Amino acid sequence: DLLEEGRFLFETPSDYDEKTRAKKWNEESAPMMKDLAARFNALPDFTSDAIEACFKGYLAEKELGFGKVGPSFRLAVTGKGMGPSMFTICAVLGKDEVLARISKAIEVLG
Protein backbone atom coordinates (compact mmCIF):
# COMPACT_ATOMS: atom_id res chain seq x y z
CA ASP A 1 0.00 0.00 0.00
CA LEU A 2 2.79 2.45 0.85
CA LEU A 3 4.44 1.92 -2.52
CA GLU A 4 1.13 2.40 -4.32
CA GLU A 5 0.22 5.51 -2.31
CA GLY A 6 3.63 7.08 -2.96
CA ARG A 7 3.94 6.06 -6.61
CA PHE A 8 3.25 9.66 -7.70
CA LEU A 9 6.66 10.62 -6.32
CA PHE A 10 8.34 8.47 -8.97
CA GLU A 11 5.83 8.32 -11.82
CA THR A 12 3.64 10.88 -13.51
CA PRO A 13 0.01 9.90 -12.87
CA SER A 14 -1.46 7.86 -15.71
CA ASP A 15 -4.93 7.91 -14.20
CA TYR A 16 -6.79 10.19 -11.82
CA ASP A 17 -8.89 9.41 -8.75
CA GLU A 18 -12.43 9.15 -10.12
CA LYS A 19 -14.17 10.27 -6.93
CA THR A 20 -12.10 13.45 -6.70
CA ARG A 21 -12.38 14.04 -10.42
CA ALA A 22 -16.18 13.78 -10.32
CA LYS A 23 -16.55 15.99 -7.24
CA LYS A 24 -13.83 18.59 -7.69
CA TRP A 25 -12.69 18.88 -11.32
CA ASN A 26 -15.04 21.13 -13.30
CA GLU A 27 -15.03 23.72 -16.08
CA GLU A 28 -13.17 26.17 -13.83
CA SER A 29 -10.37 23.75 -12.95
CA ALA A 30 -8.30 23.94 -16.14
CA PRO A 31 -8.18 27.77 -16.22
CA MET A 32 -7.25 27.82 -12.52
CA MET A 33 -4.49 25.27 -13.08
CA LYS A 34 -3.16 27.30 -16.03
CA ASP A 35 -3.06 30.41 -13.83
CA LEU A 36 -1.26 28.54 -11.06
CA ALA A 37 1.21 26.99 -13.49
CA ALA A 38 2.12 30.42 -14.86
CA ARG A 39 2.67 31.73 -11.35
CA PHE A 40 4.73 28.70 -10.35
CA ASN A 41 6.81 29.05 -13.50
CA ALA A 42 7.70 32.61 -12.48
CA LEU A 43 9.00 31.57 -9.04
CA PRO A 44 12.78 32.06 -8.82
CA ASP A 45 12.99 29.55 -5.95
CA PHE A 46 10.75 26.51 -6.09
CA THR A 47 10.74 25.77 -2.37
CA SER A 48 7.86 24.54 -0.26
CA ASP A 49 7.51 27.97 1.38
CA ALA A 50 7.62 29.82 -1.94
CA ILE A 51 5.06 27.47 -3.51
CA GLU A 52 2.75 27.83 -0.51
CA ALA A 53 3.03 31.64 -0.54
CA CYS A 54 2.34 31.70 -4.29
CA PHE A 55 -0.68 29.40 -3.92
CA LYS A 56 -2.14 31.36 -1.01
CA GLY A 57 -1.51 34.62 -2.86
CA TYR A 58 -3.48 33.26 -5.80
CA LEU A 59 -6.36 32.27 -3.52
CA ALA A 60 -6.41 35.71 -1.90
CA GLU A 61 -6.21 37.57 -5.20
CA LYS A 62 -9.03 35.54 -6.74
CA GLU A 63 -11.02 35.44 -3.47
CA LEU A 64 -11.19 31.66 -3.54
CA GLY A 65 -11.17 29.16 -0.71
CA PHE A 66 -8.67 26.32 -0.52
CA GLY A 67 -11.44 23.79 -1.23
CA LYS A 68 -12.14 25.42 -4.58
CA VAL A 69 -8.58 25.01 -5.88
CA GLY A 70 -6.66 22.60 -3.63
CA PRO A 71 -8.32 19.32 -4.64
CA SER A 72 -7.91 20.06 -8.36
CA PHE A 73 -4.29 21.02 -7.77
CA ARG A 74 -3.61 17.79 -5.87
CA LEU A 75 -5.40 15.73 -8.51
CA ALA A 76 -3.37 17.35 -11.30
CA VAL A 77 -0.01 16.76 -9.60
CA THR A 78 -0.52 13.41 -7.85
CA GLY A 79 -3.58 11.85 -9.46
CA LYS A 80 -4.96 11.37 -5.96
CA GLY A 81 -7.59 13.01 -3.80
CA MET A 82 -5.62 12.98 -0.56
CA GLY A 83 -2.04 12.87 0.67
CA PRO A 84 0.79 14.81 2.30
CA SER A 85 1.41 18.54 1.92
CA MET A 86 1.15 19.56 -1.72
CA PHE A 87 3.74 22.28 -1.24
CA THR A 88 6.31 19.79 -0.01
CA ILE A 89 5.41 17.32 -2.76
CA CYS A 90 5.86 20.03 -5.40
CA ALA A 91 9.22 21.09 -3.99
CA VAL A 92 10.41 17.47 -4.06
CA LEU A 93 9.16 16.89 -7.62
CA GLY A 94 10.65 20.14 -8.92
CA LYS A 95 9.23 22.92 -11.03
CA ASP A 96 9.56 21.25 -14.45
CA GLU A 97 7.83 18.07 -13.30
CA VAL A 98 5.01 19.94 -11.56
CA LEU A 99 4.38 22.11 -14.61
CA ALA A 100 4.40 19.05 -16.88
CA ARG A 101 1.93 17.24 -14.63
CA ILE A 102 -0.43 20.22 -14.51
CA SER A 103 -0.27 20.46 -18.29
CA LYS A 104 -0.99 16.74 -18.70
CA ALA A 105 -3.92 16.90 -16.28
CA ILE A 106 -5.44 19.79 -18.21
CA GLU A 107 -5.05 17.80 -21.42
CA VAL A 108 -6.49 14.57 -19.99
CA LEU A 109 -9.18 15.96 -17.68
CA GLY A 110 -10.21 18.91 -19.83
Coordinates of N, CA and C in Angstrom, one line a residue:
D1 N 0.8 -1.2 0.0 CA 0.0 0.0 0.0 C 0.9 1.3 0.0
L2 N 1.9 1.3 0.8 CA 2.8 2.4 0.9 C 3.4 2.8 -0.5
L3 N 3.9 1.7 -1.2 CA 4.4 1.9 -2.5 C 3.4 2.5 -3.5
E4 N 2.2 1.9 -3.4 CA 1.1 2.4 -4.3 C 0.7 3.8 -4.0
E5 N 0.6 4.2 -2.7 CA 0.2 5.5 -2.3 C 1.3 6.5 -2.6
G6 N 2.5 6.1 -2.7 CA 3.6 7.1 -3.0 C 4.2 7.0 -4.4
R7 N 3.5 6.2 -5.2 CA 3.9 6.1 -6.6 C 4.1 7.4 -7.4
F8 N 3.2 8.4 -7.0 CA 3.2 9.7 -7.7 C 4.6 10.4 -7.5
L9 N 5.4 10.0 -6.5 CA 6.7 10.6 -6.3 C 7.7 10.2 -7.4
F10 N 7.4 9.0 -8.0 CA 8.3 8.5 -9.0 C 7.8 8.4 -10.4
E11 N 6.5 8.5 -10.5 CA 5.8 8.3 -11.8 C 4.8 9.4 -12.0
T12 N 4.7 10.0 -13.2 CA 3.6 10.9 -13.5 C 2.3 10.1 -13.5
P13 N 1.3 10.6 -12.9 CA 0.0 9.9 -12.9 C -0.5 9.5 -14.3
S14 N -0.9 8.3 -14.4 CA -1.5 7.9 -15.7 C -3.0 7.8 -15.6
D15 N -3.5 7.8 -14.4 CA -4.9 7.9 -14.2 C -5.2 8.8 -13.0
Y16 N -6.4 9.2 -12.8 CA -6.8 10.2 -11.8 C -7.9 9.6 -11.0
D17 N -7.9 9.9 -9.7 CA -8.9 9.4 -8.7 C -10.3 9.8 -9.2
E18 N -11.1 8.9 -9.5 CA -12.4 9.2 -10.1 C -13.3 9.9 -9.2
K19 N -13.3 9.6 -7.9 CA -14.2 10.3 -6.9 C -13.8 11.8 -6.9
T20 N -12.5 12.1 -6.8 CA -12.1 13.5 -6.7 C -12.4 14.1 -8.0
R21 N -12.1 13.5 -9.1 CA -12.4 14.0 -10.4 C -13.9 14.4 -10.6
A22 N -14.7 13.5 -10.2 CA -16.2 13.8 -10.3 C -16.7 14.9 -9.4
K23 N -16.1 15.0 -8.2 CA -16.5 16.0 -7.2 C -15.9 17.3 -7.4
K24 N -14.6 17.4 -7.8 CA -13.8 18.6 -7.7 C -13.3 19.2 -9.0
W25 N -13.2 18.4 -10.0 CA -12.7 18.9 -11.3 C -13.9 19.3 -12.1
N26 N -13.9 20.6 -12.5 CA -15.0 21.1 -13.3 C -14.5 22.1 -14.4
E27 N -15.4 22.8 -15.0 CA -15.0 23.7 -16.1 C -14.1 24.8 -15.6
E28 N -14.1 25.1 -14.3 CA -13.2 26.2 -13.8 C -11.8 25.6 -13.5
S29 N -11.6 24.3 -13.4 CA -10.4 23.7 -13.0 C -9.2 24.0 -13.9
A30 N -9.4 23.8 -15.2 CA -8.3 23.9 -16.1 C -7.8 25.4 -16.2
P31 N -8.7 26.4 -16.3 CA -8.2 27.8 -16.2 C -7.4 28.1 -14.9
M32 N -7.9 27.6 -13.8 CA -7.3 27.8 -12.5 C -5.9 27.2 -12.5
M33 N -5.8 26.0 -13.0 CA -4.5 25.3 -13.1 C -3.5 26.0 -14.0
K34 N -4.0 26.5 -15.1 CA -3.2 27.3 -16.0 C -2.6 28.5 -15.3
D35 N -3.5 29.2 -14.6 CA -3.1 30.4 -13.8 C -2.0 30.0 -12.8
L36 N -2.2 29.0 -12.1 CA -1.3 28.5 -11.1 C 0.1 28.2 -11.7
A37 N 0.0 27.4 -12.8 CA 1.2 27.0 -13.5 C 2.0 28.2 -13.9
A38 N 1.4 29.2 -14.4 CA 2.1 30.4 -14.9 C 2.8 31.1 -13.7
R39 N 2.1 31.1 -12.6 CA 2.7 31.7 -11.3 C 3.8 30.9 -10.8
F40 N 3.7 29.6 -10.8 CA 4.7 28.7 -10.4 C 5.9 28.8 -11.3
N41 N 5.7 28.9 -12.5 CA 6.8 29.1 -13.5 C 7.6 30.3 -13.2
A42 N 7.0 31.3 -12.7 CA 7.7 32.6 -12.5 C 8.5 32.6 -11.2
L43 N 8.3 31.6 -10.3 CA 9.0 31.6 -9.0 C 10.5 31.4 -9.3
P44 N 11.3 32.3 -8.7 CA 12.8 32.1 -8.8 C 13.3 30.9 -8.0
D45 N 12.6 30.7 -6.8 CA 13.0 29.6 -6.0 C 11.8 28.7 -5.8
F46 N 11.9 27.4 -6.2 CA 10.7 26.5 -6.1 C 10.8 25.7 -4.8
T47 N 10.7 26.4 -3.7 CA 10.7 25.8 -2.4 C 9.3 25.6 -1.9
S48 N 9.2 24.8 -0.9 CA 7.9 24.5 -0.3 C 7.2 25.9 0.2
D49 N 8.0 26.7 0.9 CA 7.5 28.0 1.4 C 7.1 28.9 0.2
A50 N 7.9 28.9 -0.8 CA 7.6 29.8 -1.9 C 6.4 29.3 -2.7
I51 N 6.2 28.0 -2.8 CA 5.1 27.5 -3.5 C 3.8 27.8 -2.7
E52 N 3.9 27.6 -1.4 CA 2.7 27.8 -0.5 C 2.3 29.3 -0.6
A53 N 3.3 30.2 -0.5 CA 3.0 31.6 -0.5 C 2.4 32.0 -1.9
C54 N 2.9 31.4 -3.0 CA 2.3 31.7 -4.3 C 0.9 31.2 -4.4
F55 N 0.7 30.0 -3.9 CA -0.7 29.4 -3.9 C -1.7 30.2 -3.1
K56 N -1.3 30.6 -1.9 CA -2.1 31.4 -1.0 C -2.4 32.8 -1.6
G57 N -1.4 33.3 -2.2 CA -1.5 34.6 -2.9 C -2.5 34.6 -4.0
Y58 N -2.5 33.5 -4.7 CA -3.5 33.3 -5.8 C -4.9 33.2 -5.2
L59 N -5.0 32.4 -4.2 CA -6.4 32.3 -3.5 C -6.9 33.6 -3.1
A60 N -6.0 34.4 -2.4 CA -6.4 35.7 -1.9 C -6.8 36.7 -3.0
E61 N -6.0 36.7 -4.1 CA -6.2 37.6 -5.2 C -7.5 37.2 -5.9
K62 N -7.8 36.0 -6.0 CA -9.0 35.5 -6.7 C -10.2 35.4 -5.8
E63 N -10.0 35.6 -4.5 CA -11.0 35.4 -3.5 C -11.6 34.1 -3.5
L64 N -10.8 33.1 -3.5 CA -11.2 31.7 -3.5 C -10.8 31.0 -2.3
G65 N -11.5 30.0 -1.8 CA -11.2 29.2 -0.7 C -10.3 28.0 -1.2
F66 N -9.6 27.4 -0.2 CA -8.7 26.3 -0.5 C -9.4 25.2 -1.2
G67 N -10.6 24.9 -0.7 CA -11.4 23.8 -1.2 C -11.8 23.9 -2.7
K68 N -11.8 25.2 -3.2 CA -12.1 25.4 -4.6 C -11.0 25.1 -5.5
V69 N -9.8 25.2 -5.0 CA -8.6 25.0 -5.9 C -7.7 23.8 -5.5
G70 N -7.6 23.6 -4.2 CA -6.7 22.6 -3.6 C -6.9 21.2 -4.2
P71 N -8.1 20.7 -4.1 CA -8.3 19.3 -4.6 C -8.0 19.1 -6.1
S72 N -8.3 20.1 -6.9 CA -7.9 20.1 -8.4 C -6.4 20.1 -8.5
F73 N -5.7 20.9 -7.7 CA -4.3 21.0 -7.8 C -3.7 19.7 -7.4
R74 N -4.1 19.1 -6.3 CA -3.6 17.8 -5.9 C -3.9 16.7 -6.9
L75 N -5.1 16.7 -7.5 CA -5.4 15.7 -8.5 C -4.5 15.9 -9.7
A76 N -4.2 17.1 -10.1 CA -3.4 17.3 -11.3 C -1.9 16.9 -11.1
V77 N -1.4 17.1 -9.9 CA 0.0 16.8 -9.6 C 0.2 15.3 -9.2
T78 N -0.7 14.8 -8.4 CA -0.5 13.4 -7.8 C -1.5 12.4 -8.4
G79 N -2.6 12.8 -9.0 CA -3.6 11.8 -9.5 C -4.5 11.3 -8.3
K80 N -4.3 11.8 -7.1 CA -5.0 11.4 -6.0 C -5.8 12.5 -5.3
G81 N -6.7 12.1 -4.5 CA -7.6 13.0 -3.8 C -7.1 13.4 -2.4
M82 N -6.1 12.7 -1.9 CA -5.6 13.0 -0.6 C -4.1 12.6 -0.5
G83 N -3.5 13.2 0.5 CA -2.0 12.9 0.7 C -1.3 13.9 1.5
P84 N 0.0 13.9 1.5 CA 0.8 14.8 2.3 C 0.7 16.2 1.7
S85 N 1.4 17.1 2.3 CA 1.4 18.5 1.9 C 1.8 18.7 0.4
M86 N 0.9 19.3 -0.3 CA 1.1 19.6 -1.7 C 2.4 20.4 -2.0
F87 N 2.6 21.4 -1.1 CA 3.7 22.3 -1.2 C 5.1 21.5 -1.1
T88 N 5.1 20.6 -0.2 CA 6.3 19.8 0.0 C 6.5 18.8 -1.2
I89 N 5.4 18.2 -1.6 CA 5.4 17.3 -2.8 C 5.9 18.1 -4.0
C90 N 5.4 19.3 -4.2 CA 5.9 20.0 -5.4 C 7.3 20.4 -5.3
A91 N 7.8 20.8 -4.1 CA 9.2 21.1 -4.0 C 10.1 19.9 -4.3
V92 N 9.7 18.7 -3.8 CA 10.4 17.5 -4.1 C 10.4 17.1 -5.6
L93 N 9.3 17.2 -6.2 CA 9.2 16.9 -7.6 C 9.9 17.9 -8.5
G94 N 10.0 19.1 -8.1 CA 10.6 20.1 -8.9 C 9.7 20.9 -9.9
K95 N 10.1 22.1 -10.2 CA 9.2 22.9 -11.0 C 8.9 22.3 -12.4
D96 N 9.8 21.8 -13.1 CA 9.6 21.3 -14.5 C 8.6 20.1 -14.4
E97 N 8.7 19.2 -13.4 CA 7.8 18.1 -13.3 C 6.4 18.5 -12.9
V98 N 6.3 19.4 -12.0 CA 5.0 19.9 -11.6 C 4.3 20.6 -12.7
L99 N 5.0 21.4 -13.5 CA 4.4 22.1 -14.6 C 3.9 21.1 -15.7
A100 N 4.8 20.1 -15.9 CA 4.4 19.0 -16.9 C 3.2 18.3 -16.4
R101 N 3.1 18.0 -15.1 CA 1.9 17.2 -14.6 C 0.6 18.1 -14.7
I102 N 0.7 19.3 -14.4 CA -0.4 20.2 -14.5 C -0.9 20.3 -16.0
S103 N 0.1 20.4 -16.9 CA -0.3 20.5 -18.3 C -0.9 19.2 -18.8
K104 N -0.4 18.0 -18.3 CA -1.0 16.7 -18.7 C -2.4 16.6 -18.1
A105 N -2.6 17.0 -16.9 CA -3.9 16.9 -16.3 C -4.9 17.7 -17.0
I106 N -4.5 18.9 -17.4 CA -5.4 19.8 -18.2 C -5.8 19.1 -19.5
E107 N -4.8 18.5 -20.2 CA -5.0 17.8 -21.4 C -6.0 16.6 -21.2
V108 N -5.7 15.8 -20.2 CA -6.5 14.6 -20.0 C -7.9 14.8 -19.4
L109 N -7.9 15.7 -18.4 CA -9.2 16.0 -17.7 C -10.1 17.0 -18.3
G110 N -9.5 17.9 -19.2 CA -10.2 18.9 -19.8 C -10.4 20.2 -19.1

